[in-house]
CSV table of C-alpha atoms in Angstrom, one decimal:
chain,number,residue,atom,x,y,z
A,1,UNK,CA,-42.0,32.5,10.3
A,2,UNK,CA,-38.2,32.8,9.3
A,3,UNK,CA,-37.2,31.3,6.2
A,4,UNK,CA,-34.4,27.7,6.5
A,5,UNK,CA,-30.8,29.2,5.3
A,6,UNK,CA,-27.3,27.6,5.6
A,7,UNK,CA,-25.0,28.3,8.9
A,8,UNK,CA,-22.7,30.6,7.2
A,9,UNK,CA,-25.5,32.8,5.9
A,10,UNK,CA,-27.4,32.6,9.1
A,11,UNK,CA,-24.8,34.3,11.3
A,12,UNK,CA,-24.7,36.8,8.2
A,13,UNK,CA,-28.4,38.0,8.8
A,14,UNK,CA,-27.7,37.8,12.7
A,15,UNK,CA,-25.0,40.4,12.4
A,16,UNK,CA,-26.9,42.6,10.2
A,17,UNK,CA,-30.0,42.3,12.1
A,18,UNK,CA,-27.6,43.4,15.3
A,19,UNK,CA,-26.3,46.0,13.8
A,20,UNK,CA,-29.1,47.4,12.1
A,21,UNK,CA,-32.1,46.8,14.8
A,22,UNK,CA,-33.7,44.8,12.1
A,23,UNK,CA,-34.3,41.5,14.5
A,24,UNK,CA,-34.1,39.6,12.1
A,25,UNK,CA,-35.2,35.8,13.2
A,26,UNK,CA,-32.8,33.0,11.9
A,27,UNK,CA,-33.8,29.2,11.5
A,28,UNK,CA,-31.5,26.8,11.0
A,29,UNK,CA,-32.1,24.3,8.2
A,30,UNK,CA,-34.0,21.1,8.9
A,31,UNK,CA,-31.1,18.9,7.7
A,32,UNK,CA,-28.1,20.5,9.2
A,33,UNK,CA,-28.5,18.8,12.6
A,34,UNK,CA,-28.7,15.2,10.3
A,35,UNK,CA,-26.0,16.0,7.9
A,36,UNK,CA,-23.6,17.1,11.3
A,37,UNK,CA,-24.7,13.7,12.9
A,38,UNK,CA,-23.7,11.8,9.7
A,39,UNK,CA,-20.3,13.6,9.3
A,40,UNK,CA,-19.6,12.8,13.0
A,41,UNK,CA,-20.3,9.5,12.2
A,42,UNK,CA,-18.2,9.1,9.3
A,43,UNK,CA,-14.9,10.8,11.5
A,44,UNK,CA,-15.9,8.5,14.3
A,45,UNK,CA,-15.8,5.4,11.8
A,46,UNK,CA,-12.7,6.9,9.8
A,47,UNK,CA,-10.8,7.3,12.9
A,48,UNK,CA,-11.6,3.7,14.2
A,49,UNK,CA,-10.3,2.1,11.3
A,50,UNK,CA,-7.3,4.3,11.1
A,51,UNK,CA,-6.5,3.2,14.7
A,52,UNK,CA,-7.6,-0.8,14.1
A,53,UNK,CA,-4.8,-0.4,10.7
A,54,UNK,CA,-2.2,0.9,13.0
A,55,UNK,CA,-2.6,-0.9,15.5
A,56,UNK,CA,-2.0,-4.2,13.1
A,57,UNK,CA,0.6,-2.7,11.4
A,58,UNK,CA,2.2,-1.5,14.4
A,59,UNK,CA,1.4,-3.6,16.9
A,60,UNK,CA,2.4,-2.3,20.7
A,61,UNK,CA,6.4,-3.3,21.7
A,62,UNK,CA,7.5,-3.7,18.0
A,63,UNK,CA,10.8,-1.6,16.7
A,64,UNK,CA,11.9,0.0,13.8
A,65,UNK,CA,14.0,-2.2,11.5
A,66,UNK,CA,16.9,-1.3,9.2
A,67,UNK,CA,18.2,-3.9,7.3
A,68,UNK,CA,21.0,-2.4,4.5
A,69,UNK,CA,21.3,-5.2,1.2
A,70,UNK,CA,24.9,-4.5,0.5
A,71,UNK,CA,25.9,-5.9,4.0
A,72,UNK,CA,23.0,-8.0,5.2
A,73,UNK,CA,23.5,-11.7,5.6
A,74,UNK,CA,22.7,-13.9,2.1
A,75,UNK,CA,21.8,-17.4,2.3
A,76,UNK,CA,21.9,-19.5,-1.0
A,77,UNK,CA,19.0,-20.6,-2.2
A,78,UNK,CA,19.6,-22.6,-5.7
A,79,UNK,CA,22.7,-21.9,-7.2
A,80,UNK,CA,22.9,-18.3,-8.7
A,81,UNK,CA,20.4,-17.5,-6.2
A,82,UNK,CA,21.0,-16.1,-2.4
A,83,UNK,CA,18.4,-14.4,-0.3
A,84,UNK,CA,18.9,-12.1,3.0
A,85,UNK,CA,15.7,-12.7,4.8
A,86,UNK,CA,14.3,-9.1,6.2
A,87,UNK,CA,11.3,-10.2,8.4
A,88,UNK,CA,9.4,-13.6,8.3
A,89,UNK,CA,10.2,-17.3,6.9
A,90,UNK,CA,10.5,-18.5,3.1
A,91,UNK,CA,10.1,-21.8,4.2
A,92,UNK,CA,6.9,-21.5,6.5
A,93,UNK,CA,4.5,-18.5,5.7
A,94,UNK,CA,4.5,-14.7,4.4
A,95,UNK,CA,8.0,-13.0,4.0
A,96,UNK,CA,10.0,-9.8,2.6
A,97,UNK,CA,13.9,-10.5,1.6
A,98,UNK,CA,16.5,-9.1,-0.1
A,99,UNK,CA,17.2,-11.6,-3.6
A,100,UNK,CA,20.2,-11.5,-5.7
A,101,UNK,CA,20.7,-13.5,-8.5
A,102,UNK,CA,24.4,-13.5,-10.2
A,103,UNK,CA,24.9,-12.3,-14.0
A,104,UNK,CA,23.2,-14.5,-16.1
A,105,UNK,CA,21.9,-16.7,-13.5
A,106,UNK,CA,18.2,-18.8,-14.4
A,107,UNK,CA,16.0,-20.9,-12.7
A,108,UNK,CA,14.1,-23.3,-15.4
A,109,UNK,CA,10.5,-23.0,-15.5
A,110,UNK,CA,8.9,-23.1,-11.7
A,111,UNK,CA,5.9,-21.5,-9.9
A,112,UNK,CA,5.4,-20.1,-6.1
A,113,UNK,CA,2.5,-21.6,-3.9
A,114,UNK,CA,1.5,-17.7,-3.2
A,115,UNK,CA,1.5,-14.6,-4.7
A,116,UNK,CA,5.2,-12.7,-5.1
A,117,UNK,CA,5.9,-9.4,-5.1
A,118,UNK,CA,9.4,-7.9,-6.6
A,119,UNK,CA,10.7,-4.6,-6.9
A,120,UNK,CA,14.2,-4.6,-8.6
A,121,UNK,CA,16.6,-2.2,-7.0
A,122,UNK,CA,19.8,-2.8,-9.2
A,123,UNK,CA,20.4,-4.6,-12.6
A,124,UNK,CA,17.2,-6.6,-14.2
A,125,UNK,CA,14.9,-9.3,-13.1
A,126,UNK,CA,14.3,-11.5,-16.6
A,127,UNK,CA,10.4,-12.7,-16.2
A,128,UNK,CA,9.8,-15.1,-18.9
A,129,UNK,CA,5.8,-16.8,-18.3
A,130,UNK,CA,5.0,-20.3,-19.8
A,131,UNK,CA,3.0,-18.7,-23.0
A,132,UNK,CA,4.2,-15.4,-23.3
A,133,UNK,CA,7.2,-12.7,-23.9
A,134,UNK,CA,10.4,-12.6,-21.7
A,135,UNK,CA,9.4,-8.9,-19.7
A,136,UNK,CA,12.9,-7.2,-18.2
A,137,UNK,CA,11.9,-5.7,-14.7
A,138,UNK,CA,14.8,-2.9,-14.6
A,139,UNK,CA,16.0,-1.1,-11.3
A,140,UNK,CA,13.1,1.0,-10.0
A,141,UNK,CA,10.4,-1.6,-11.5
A,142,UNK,CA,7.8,-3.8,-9.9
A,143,UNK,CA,6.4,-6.9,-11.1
A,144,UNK,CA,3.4,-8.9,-9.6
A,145,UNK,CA,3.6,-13.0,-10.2
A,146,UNK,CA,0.5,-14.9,-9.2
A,147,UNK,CA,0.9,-18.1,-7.3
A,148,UNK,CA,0.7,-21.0,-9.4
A,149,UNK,CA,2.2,-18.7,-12.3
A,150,UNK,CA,4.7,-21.1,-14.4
A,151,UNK,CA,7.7,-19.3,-15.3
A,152,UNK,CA,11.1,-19.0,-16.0
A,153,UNK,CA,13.1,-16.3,-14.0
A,154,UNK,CA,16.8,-14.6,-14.7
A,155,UNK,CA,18.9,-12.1,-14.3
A,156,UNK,CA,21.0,-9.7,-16.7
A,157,UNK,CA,24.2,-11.2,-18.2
A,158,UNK,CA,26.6,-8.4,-16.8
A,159,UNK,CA,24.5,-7.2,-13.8
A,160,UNK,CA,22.6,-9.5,-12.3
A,161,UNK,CA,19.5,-8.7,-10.6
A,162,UNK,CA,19.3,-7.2,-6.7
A,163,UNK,CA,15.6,-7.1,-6.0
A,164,UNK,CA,13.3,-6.7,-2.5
A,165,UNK,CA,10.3,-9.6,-2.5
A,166,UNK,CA,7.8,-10.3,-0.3
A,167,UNK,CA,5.0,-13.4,-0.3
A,168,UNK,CA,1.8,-13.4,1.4
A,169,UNK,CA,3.2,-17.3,2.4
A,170,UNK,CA,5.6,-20.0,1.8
A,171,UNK,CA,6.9,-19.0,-1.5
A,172,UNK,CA,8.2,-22.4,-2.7
């Protein structure tokens, strides 16, 4: 009875049995056949939930958008404060906009409903919590503030602060 060995090895021993008139007989190992129907599975799966992500993220019909923060459209917000909205509403539910706050501008201790993302793409985002040290978020920085977070929030005395924040809802 031929002995169980690995695919690679088998068509090894084929060849040598070929050329050699040896004859050899080759089995293929009992668990190949379940291991190949378990990676299928796992592509089949991996490929469905690739498609189901794309196809929310980009749903059929939809456009690339540019949006450039030197020359989009700001509205003020509080004074200090102006906000170029990229894609959603502040006001209503999730949103990603374009902030600027002008030198030394500071918004007395506040929190957001939801969660708010920033990324500060020129000067320095001042993030001073209830309890705790003022943090500066410089240009190329990210900062993560939980909803319901009380905190103070700035901008640098010279620069200001240009940043990019989204919410997963209303931010007020």
């Amino acid at each position: 009875m031929p002995w169980p060995v690995p695919r690679h090895r088998a068509r090894l021993l084929q060849e040598a049995g070929e050329r050699f008139g040896a004859g050899l007989s080759v089995r293929r190992h009992p668990r190949e056949k379940s291991m190949k129907r378990s990676l299928r599975g796992i592509a089949f799966i991996g490929a469905f939930a690739a498609g189901a992500f794309l196809g929310v993220v980009a749903a059929p019909g939809q456009k690339a958008v540019h949006v450039d923060s030197a020359t989009a459209a700001y509205k003020e917000l509080s004074p200090g404060a102006s906000a170029a909205i990229v894609w959603g509403d502040m006001d209503k539910g999730p949103s990603g906009a374009f902030t600027r706050f002008v030198p030394g501008m500071s918004a007395p201790l506040h929190t957001h409903t939801n969660d708010v993302r920033i990324v500060v793409l020129k000067g320095a985002y001042l993030y001073k919590p209830e309890n705790g040290p003022e943090q500066r978020v410089s240009a190329g920085h990210y900062i993560f503030i939980p909803g319901g977070d009380r905190h103070v929030s700035g901008s640098d005395a010279k620069e200001g602060a240009l940043f990019y924040q989204t919410s997963s809802a209303s931010s007020t």
